Coordinates of C-alpha atoms and ligand atoms in Angstrom, one line a residue:
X12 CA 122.9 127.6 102.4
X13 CA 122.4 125.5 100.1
X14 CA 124.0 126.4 96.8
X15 CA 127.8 127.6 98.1
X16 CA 129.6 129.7 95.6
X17 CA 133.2 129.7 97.0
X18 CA 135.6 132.6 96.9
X19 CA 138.3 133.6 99.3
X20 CA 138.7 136.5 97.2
X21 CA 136.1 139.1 97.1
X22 CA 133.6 137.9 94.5
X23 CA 133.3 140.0 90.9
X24 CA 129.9 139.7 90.8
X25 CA 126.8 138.5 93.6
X26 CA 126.9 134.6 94.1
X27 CA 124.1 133.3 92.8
X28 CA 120.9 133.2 94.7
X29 CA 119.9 130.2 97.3
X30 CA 117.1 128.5 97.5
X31 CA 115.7 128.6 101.1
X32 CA 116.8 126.0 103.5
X33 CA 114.1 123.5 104.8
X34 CA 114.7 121.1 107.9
X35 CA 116.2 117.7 107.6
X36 CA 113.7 115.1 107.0
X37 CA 113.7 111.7 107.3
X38 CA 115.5 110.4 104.3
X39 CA 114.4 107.2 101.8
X40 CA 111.9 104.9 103.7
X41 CA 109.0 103.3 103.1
X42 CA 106.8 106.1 100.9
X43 CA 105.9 105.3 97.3
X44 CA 108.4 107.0 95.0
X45 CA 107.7 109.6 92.7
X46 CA 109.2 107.9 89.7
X47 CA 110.7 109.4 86.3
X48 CA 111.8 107.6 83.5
X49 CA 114.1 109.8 80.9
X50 CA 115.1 109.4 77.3
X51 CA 117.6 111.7 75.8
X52 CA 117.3 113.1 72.1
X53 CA 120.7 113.0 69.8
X54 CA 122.7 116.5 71.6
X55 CA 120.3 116.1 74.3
X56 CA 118.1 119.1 73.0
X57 CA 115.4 117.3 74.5
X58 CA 114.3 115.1 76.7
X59 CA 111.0 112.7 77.2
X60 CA 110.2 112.0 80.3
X61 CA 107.6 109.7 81.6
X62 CA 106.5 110.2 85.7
X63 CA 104.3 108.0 88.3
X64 CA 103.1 109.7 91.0
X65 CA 101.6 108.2 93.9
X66 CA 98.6 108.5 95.5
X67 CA 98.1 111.8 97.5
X68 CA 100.5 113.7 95.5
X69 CA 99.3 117.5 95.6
X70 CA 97.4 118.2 92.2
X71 CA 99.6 121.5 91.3
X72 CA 103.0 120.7 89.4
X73 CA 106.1 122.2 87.7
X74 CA 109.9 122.6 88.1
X75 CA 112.2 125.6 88.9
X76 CA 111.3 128.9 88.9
X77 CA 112.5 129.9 84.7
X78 CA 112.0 126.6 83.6
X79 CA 108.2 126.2 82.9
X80 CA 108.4 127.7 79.3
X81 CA 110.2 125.0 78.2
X82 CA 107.9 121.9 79.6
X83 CA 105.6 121.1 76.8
X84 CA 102.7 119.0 75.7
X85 CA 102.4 117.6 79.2
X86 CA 99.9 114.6 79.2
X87 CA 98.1 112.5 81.6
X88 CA 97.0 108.8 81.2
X89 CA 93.2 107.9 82.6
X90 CA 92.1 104.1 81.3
X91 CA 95.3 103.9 78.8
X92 CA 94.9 107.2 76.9
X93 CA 96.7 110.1 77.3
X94 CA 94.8 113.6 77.7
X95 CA 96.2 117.0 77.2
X96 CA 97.1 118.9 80.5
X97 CA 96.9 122.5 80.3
X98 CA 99.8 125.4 81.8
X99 CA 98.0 127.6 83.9
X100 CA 100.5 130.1 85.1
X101 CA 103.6 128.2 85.3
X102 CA 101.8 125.2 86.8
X103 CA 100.2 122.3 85.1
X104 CA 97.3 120.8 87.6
X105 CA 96.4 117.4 87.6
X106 CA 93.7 116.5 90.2
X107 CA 93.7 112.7 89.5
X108 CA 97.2 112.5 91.2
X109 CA 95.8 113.5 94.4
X110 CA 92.8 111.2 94.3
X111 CA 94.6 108.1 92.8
X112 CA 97.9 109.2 91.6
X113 CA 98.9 109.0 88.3
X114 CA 101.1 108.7 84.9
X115 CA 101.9 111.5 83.0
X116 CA 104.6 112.6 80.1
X117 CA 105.7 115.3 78.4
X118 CA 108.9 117.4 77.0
X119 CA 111.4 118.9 78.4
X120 CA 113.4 121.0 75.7
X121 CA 116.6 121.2 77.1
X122 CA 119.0 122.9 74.5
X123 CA 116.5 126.1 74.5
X124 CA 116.7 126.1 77.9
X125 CA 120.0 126.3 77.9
X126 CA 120.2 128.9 75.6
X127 CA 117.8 131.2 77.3
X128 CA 118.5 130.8 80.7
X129 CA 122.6 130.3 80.3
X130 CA 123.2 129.2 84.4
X131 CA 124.6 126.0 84.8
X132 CA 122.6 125.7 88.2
X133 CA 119.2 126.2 86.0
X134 CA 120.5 125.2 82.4
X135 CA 123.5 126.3 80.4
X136 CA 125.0 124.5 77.4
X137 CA 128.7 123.6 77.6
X138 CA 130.2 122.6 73.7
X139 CA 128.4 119.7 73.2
X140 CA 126.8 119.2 77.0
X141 CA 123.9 120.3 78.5
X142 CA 124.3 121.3 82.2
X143 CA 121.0 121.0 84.2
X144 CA 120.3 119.5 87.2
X145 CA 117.1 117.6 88.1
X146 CA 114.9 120.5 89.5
X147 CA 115.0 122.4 86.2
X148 CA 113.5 119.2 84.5
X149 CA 111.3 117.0 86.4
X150 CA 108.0 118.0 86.5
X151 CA 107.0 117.7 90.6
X152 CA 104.5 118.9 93.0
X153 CA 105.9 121.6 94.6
X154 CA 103.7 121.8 98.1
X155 CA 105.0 118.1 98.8
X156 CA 106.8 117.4 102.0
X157 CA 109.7 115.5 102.5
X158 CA 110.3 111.7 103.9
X159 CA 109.2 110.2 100.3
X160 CA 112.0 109.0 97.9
X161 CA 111.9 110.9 94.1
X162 CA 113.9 108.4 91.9
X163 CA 114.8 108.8 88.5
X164 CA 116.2 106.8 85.1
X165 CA 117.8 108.3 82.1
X166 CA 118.6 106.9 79.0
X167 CA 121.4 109.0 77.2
X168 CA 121.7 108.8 73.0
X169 CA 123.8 106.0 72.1
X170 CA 127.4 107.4 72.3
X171 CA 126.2 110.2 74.8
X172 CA 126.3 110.3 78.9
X173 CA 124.3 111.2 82.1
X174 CA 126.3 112.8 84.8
X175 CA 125.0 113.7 88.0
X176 CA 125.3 114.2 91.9
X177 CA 122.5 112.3 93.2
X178 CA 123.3 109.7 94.7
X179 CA 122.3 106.3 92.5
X180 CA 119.4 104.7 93.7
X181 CA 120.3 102.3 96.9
X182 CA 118.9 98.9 95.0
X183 CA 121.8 99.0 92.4
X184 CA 119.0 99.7 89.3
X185 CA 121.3 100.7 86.9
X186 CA 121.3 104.1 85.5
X187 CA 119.0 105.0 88.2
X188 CA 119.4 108.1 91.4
X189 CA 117.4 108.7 94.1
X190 CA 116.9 111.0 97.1
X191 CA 114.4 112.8 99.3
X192 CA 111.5 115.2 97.6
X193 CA 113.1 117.5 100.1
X194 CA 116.0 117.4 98.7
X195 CA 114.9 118.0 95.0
X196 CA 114.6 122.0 95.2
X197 CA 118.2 122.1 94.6
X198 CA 119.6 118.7 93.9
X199 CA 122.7 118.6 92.8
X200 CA 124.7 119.5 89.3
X201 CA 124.1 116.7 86.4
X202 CA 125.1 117.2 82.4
X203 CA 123.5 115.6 79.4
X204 CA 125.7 115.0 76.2
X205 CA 129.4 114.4 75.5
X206 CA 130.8 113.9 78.7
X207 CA 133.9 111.4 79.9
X208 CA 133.7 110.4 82.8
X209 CA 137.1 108.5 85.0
X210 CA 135.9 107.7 88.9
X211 CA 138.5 107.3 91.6
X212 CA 137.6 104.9 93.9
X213 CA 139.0 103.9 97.7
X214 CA 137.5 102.7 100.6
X215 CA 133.6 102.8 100.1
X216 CA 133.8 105.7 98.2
X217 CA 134.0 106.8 95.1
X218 CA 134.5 109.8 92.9
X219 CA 133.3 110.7 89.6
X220 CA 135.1 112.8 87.4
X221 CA 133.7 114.4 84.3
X222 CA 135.3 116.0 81.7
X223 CA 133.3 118.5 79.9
X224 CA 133.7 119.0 76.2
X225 CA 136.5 121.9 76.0
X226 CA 140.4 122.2 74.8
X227 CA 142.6 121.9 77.8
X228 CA 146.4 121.9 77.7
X229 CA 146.7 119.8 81.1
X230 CA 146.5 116.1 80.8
X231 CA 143.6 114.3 81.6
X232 CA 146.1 112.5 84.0
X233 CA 147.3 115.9 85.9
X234 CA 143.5 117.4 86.0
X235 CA 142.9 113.7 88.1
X236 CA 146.0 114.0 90.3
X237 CA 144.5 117.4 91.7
X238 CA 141.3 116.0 92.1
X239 CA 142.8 112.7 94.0
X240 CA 145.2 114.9 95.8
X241 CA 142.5 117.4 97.1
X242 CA 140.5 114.2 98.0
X243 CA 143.3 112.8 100.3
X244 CA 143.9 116.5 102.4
X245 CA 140.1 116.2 102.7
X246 CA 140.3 112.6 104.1
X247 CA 143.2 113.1 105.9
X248 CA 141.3 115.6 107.9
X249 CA 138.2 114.5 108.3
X250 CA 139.5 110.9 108.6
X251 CA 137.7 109.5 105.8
X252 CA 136.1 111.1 102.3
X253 CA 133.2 112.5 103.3
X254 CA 130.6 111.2 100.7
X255 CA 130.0 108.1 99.6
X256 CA 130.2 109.4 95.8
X257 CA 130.7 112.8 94.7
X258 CA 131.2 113.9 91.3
X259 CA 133.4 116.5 90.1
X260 CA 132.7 118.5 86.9
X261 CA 135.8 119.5 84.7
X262 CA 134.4 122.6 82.8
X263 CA 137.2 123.6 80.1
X264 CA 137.3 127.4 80.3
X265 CA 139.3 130.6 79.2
X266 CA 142.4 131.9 81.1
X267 CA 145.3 129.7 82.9
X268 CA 143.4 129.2 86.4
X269 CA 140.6 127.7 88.0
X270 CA 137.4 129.7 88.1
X271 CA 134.3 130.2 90.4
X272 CA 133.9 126.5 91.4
X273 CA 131.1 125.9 93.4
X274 CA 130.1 123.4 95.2
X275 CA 126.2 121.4 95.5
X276 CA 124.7 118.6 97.4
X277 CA 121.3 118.1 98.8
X278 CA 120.6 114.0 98.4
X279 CA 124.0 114.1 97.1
X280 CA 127.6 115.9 95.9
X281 CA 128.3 117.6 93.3
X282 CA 131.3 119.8 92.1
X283 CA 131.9 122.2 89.3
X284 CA 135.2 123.4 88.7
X285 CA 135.8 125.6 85.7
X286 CA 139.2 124.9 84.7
X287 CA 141.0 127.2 82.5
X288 CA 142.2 126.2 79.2
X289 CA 146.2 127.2 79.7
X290 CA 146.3 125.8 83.6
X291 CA 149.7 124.0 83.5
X292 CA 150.6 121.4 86.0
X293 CA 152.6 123.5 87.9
X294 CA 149.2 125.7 88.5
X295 CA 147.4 122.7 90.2
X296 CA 149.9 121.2 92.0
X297 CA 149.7 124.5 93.8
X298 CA 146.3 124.8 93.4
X299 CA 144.0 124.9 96.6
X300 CA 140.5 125.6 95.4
X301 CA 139.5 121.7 94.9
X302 CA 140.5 120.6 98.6
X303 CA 138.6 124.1 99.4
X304 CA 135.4 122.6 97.7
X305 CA 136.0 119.1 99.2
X306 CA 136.0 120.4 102.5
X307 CA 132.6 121.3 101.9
X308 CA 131.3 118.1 101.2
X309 CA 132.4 117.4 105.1
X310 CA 129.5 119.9 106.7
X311 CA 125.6 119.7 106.5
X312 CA 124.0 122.9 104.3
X313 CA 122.7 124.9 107.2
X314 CA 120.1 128.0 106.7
X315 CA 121.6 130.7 104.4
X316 CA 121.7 133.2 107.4
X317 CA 125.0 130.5 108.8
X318 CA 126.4 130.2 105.1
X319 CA 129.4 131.9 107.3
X320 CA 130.3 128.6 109.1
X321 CA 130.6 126.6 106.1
X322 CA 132.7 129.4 103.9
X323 CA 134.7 129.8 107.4
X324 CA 135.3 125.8 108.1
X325 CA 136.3 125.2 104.4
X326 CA 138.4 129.0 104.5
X327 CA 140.3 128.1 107.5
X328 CA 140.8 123.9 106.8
X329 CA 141.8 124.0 103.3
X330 CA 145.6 125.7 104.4
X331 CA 145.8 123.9 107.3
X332 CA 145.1 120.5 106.0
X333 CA 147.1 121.0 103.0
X334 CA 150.1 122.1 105.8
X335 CA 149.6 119.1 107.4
X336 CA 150.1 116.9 103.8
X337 CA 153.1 118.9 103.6
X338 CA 152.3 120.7 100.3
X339 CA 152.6 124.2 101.8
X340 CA 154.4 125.6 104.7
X341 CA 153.0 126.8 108.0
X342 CA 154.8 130.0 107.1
X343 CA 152.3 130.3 104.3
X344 CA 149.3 129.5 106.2
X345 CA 150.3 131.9 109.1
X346 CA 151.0 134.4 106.5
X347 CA 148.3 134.3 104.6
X348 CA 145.8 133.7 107.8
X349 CA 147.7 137.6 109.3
X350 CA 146.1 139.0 105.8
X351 CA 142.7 137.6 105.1
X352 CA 141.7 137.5 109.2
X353 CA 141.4 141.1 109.5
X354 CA 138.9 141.1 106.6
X355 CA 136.7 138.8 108.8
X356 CA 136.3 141.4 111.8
X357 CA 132.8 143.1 112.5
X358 CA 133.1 147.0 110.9
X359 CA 130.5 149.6 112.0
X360 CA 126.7 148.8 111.7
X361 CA 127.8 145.0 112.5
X362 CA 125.3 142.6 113.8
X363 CA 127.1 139.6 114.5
X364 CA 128.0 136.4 112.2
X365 CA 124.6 135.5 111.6
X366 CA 122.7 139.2 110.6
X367 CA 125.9 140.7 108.4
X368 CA 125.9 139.1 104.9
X369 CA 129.1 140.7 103.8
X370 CA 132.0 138.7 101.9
X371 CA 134.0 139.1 104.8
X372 CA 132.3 138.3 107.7
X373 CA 131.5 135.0 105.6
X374 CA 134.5 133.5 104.4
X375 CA 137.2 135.3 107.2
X376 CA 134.6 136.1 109.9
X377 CA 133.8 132.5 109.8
X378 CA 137.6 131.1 109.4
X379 CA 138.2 133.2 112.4
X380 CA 135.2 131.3 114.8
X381 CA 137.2 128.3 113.7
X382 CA 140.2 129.7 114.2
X383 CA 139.0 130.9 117.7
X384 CA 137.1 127.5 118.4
X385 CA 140.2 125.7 117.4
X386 CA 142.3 127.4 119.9
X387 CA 139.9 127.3 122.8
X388 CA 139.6 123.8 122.4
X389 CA 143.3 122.9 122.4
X390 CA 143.8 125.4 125.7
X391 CA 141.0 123.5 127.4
X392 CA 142.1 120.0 126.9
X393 CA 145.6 120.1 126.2
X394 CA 146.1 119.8 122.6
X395 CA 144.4 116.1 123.2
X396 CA 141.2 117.5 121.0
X397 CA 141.1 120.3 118.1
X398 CA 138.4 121.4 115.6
X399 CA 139.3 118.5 114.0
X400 CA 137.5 115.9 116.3
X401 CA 134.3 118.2 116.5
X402 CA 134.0 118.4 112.7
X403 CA 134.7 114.3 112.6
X404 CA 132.2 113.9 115.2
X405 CA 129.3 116.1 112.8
X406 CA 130.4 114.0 109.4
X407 CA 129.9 110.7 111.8
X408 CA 126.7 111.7 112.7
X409 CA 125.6 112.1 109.2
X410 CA 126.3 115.6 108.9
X411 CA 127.9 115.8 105.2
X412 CA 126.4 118.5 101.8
X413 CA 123.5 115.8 101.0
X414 CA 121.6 116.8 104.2
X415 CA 120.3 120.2 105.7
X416 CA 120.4 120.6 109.2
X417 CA 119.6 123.6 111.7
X418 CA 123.2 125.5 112.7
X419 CA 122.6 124.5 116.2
X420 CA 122.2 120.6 115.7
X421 CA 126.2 120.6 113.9
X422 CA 127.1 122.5 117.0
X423 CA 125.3 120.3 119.4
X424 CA 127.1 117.3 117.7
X425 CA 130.7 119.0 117.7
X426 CA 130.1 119.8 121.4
X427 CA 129.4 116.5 122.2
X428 CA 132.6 114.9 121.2
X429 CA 133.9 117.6 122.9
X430 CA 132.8 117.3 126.4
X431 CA 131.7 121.1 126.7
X432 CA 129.6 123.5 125.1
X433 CA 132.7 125.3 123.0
X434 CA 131.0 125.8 119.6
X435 CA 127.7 127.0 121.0
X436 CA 129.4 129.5 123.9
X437 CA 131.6 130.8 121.1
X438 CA 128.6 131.4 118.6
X439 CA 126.4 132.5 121.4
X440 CA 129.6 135.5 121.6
X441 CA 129.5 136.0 117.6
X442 CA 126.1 135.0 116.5
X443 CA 124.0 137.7 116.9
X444 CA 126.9 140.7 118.4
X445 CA 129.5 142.5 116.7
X446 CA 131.9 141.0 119.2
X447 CA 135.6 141.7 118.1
X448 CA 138.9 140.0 118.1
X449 CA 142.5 142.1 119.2
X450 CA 144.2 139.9 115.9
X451 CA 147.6 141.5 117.2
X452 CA 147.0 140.2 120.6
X453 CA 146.2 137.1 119.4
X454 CA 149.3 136.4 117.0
X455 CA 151.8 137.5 119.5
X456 CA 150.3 135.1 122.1
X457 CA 150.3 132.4 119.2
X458 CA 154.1 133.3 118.4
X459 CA 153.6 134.4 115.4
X460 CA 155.1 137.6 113.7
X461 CA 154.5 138.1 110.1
X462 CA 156.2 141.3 108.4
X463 CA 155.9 141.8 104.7
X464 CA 156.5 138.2 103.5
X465 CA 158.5 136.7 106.5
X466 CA 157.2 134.5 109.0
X467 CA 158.9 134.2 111.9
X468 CA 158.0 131.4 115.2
X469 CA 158.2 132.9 119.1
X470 CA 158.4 128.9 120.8
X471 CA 158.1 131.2 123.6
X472 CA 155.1 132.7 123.5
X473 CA 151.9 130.8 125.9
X474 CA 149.8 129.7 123.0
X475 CA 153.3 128.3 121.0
X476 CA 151.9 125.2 121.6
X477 CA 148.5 125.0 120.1
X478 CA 150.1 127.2 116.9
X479 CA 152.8 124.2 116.4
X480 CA 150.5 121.3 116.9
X481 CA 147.9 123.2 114.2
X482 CA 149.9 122.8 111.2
X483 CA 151.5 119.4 112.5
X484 CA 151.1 116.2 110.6
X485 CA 147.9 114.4 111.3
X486 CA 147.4 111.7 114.2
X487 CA 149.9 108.8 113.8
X488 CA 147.0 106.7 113.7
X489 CA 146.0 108.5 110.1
X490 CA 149.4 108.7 109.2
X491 CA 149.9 105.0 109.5
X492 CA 146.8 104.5 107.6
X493 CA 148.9 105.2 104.7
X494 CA 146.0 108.5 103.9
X495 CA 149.1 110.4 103.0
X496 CA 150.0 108.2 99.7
X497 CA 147.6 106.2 98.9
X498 CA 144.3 106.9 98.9
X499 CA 142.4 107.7 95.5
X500 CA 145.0 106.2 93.4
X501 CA 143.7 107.1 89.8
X502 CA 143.0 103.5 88.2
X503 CA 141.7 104.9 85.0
X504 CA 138.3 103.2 85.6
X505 CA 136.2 104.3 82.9
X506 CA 132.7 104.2 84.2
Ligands
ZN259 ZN1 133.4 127.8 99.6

């Protein structure tokens, strides 16, 4: 899945549609760019945009599906003059590009967009900000394959910003972001307009947050604390952040909580967090839906038919990282596993992880295959390797939210630091069956008895010693690495 709307609760309305999910491709290299070069209007209610398109390029352009009504006066330069280009259907065709590639410009009106379309994944205005990520604005073949670099440079209005996910380009141009073509279907979130933007930086990696224009009564200091805190569960569990540079949106909303965030990447990471308005500190430092997000950003987008494994790894790591930190109990994360698990097991008409869409089987179905995974590992060897070390073992091999990658290939990677086929026996079990789990069972040989709202621990019990050692402390080696206080300290860097 590529787009991952995140909600351990059941959702009030159908997450937003996906686009397909392609194969990984070889990323960057040697290919000729497509190249962009953007100028903002005051407000960013429009944008210019001038594009170079090598050779070979497929003659047929246009941009996301809703967009096209809003690309105008599209032009294309042969001997230094720029000719008209008509629409034809949604698509703008330009046969010199294939032959010889070529330059073209045109429009993009962005505030009507916005106002039409009303998405922030397409285009939505925020106050003074114009939320739209790259697909919905740069004019693009759209039968190209991937393993050629798009690359693109915008110019704000004086006093205005760019924000976005893609990853800046890898020669330092300033102002300037890059990825795969393959990847531009559904790059990641970006925002025209007033924006402020504070990164967090430790270790290689960095972290931009954005503030979107919006009254909030929390601090600009207390919204970064929960971001940096998040950001140091996530690295304490992975080992390391998992991105190079992710940016976070702040969207100012109604109410006192944190909304629908979801989370983006694809050449890329992005985050958008709508934050309500009369969130207190005492709400985030309780919150958990950033480090639920972050975890994401730890796990390759696999095809949408798997979405299950990435709600269930970020579902069943956020508690249990955050129990390790010490910010909740392990009474709470038994507690509250003993209530959402059961909402996670196959009902009639099942057909296994893979073939049963439903809320449940996606975010507690798939926390329970970790759950499962995790204790089948730590039987096996001991409690000398957990989940932990096969999800390590996928980031390290460049599994993370900018890439796509078949389900199998994490699993294949997970199994290999592993020493035995766990991950892919266990889905081979759940994949494709309605196979079922005795939660009962399972607790009581775990040690775990949860009535009403207390927890109580059986040490007694045979699998006592994998429930302990889940919830324990990270590695000495991480503790000592000093992940627990340190990391993401907010310097106020103003980017
Ligand atoms: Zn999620």
């Amino acid at each position: 899945m590529l787009l991952t709307a995140c909600s351990p609760a059941p959702p009030s309305a159908p997450p937003s549609s996906s686009i397909g999910s392609l194969n990984a491709r070889p990323r960057g290299g040697e290919a000729a760019p497509w190249s962009y070069e953007i100028t903002a209007s005051p407000d960013a209610s429009e944008i210019n945009v001038r594009a170079s398109l090598p050779p070979g390029s497929p003659a047929e352009l246009s941009v996301d599906t809703g967009a096209e009504p809003f690309v105008k006066d599209v032009e294309i330069e042969q001997d230094g003059v720029f000719y008209a280009v008509a629409e034809e259907g949604g698509s703008w065709l330009a046969p010199s590009c294939q032959a010889e590639g070529c330059r073209l410009r045109y429009r993009f009106l962005l505030a009507d967009a916005a106002d039409s379309i009303g998405d922030f994944g397409v285009a939505a205005s925020h106050g003074a900000a114009i939320l739209a990520p790259p697909s919905t604005w740069l004019l693009r073949p759209l039968r190209a394959r991937g393993g050629r670099p798009y690359r693109f440079r915008v110019d704000p209005a004086a006093g205005e910003s760019f924000v976005t996910g893609v990853f800046p380009a890898p020669d330092g141009s300033p102002h300037t972001y890059q990825a795969d073509v393959s990847d531009l279907p559904a790059a990641p979130y970006s925002a025209f307009g007033a924006v402020r933007s504070v990164v967090l930086r430790e270790r290689g990696s960095s972290i931009v947050v954005a503030f979107l224009p919006g009254e909030l009564e929390a601090a600009d200091d207390v919204i970064l604390a929960w971001v940096a805190s998040a950001a140091r569960v996530t690295a304490s569990y992975y080992g390391r952040f998992p991105v190079s540079r992710a940016l976070v949106m702040i969207l100012p909303s109604e109410g006192d909580r944190v909304g629908y965030a979801r989370t983006l990447g694809n050449g890329g990471a992005s985050i958008v967090a709508p934050v309500g308005r009369y969130a207190g500190q005492e709400f985030f430092a309780r919150d958990w839906v950033m480090t639920h997000e972050m975890v994401h950003l730890g796990f390759p987008n696999v095809p949408r038919r798997n979405a299950w494994i990435e709600e269930g790894i970020a579902t069943y790591v956020e508690p249990i990282a955050r129990a390790r930190m010490g910010d909740i109990s392990p009474e709470k994360v038994w507690r509250d596993l003993a209530r959402g698990l059961p909402n996670g097991l196959p009902e009639p008409g099942d057909r296994g992880l893979d073939n049963t869409p439903t809320w449940g089987r996606k975010y507690w179905g798939g926390a329970l295959f970790c759950l499962l995974a995790d204790i089948e590992i730590r039987k096996r060897t001991n409690n000398s390797r957990s989940l932990d070390d096969a999800l390590r073992a996928i980031l390290a091999a460049g599994g993370n939210v900018a890439v796509r990658w078949p389900l199998e290939r994490a699993l294949d990677e997970g199994d290999r630091a592993l020493g035995a086929p766990i991950l892919r026996e266990l889905h081979a079990r759940h994949g494709s069956s309605p196979e079922t789990t005795d939660l009962d069972d399972l607790f009581k040989r775990l040690g775990v008895r949860v009535r009403g709202r207390a927890v109580t621990f059986d040490d007694a019990a045979p699998l006592a010693f994998v429930r302990r050692a889940l919830t324990e402390p990270a590695r000495e080696d991480d503790k000592t690495a000093s992940i627990q206080s340190n990391l993401f300290k907010i310097q106020s860097n103003k980017q």
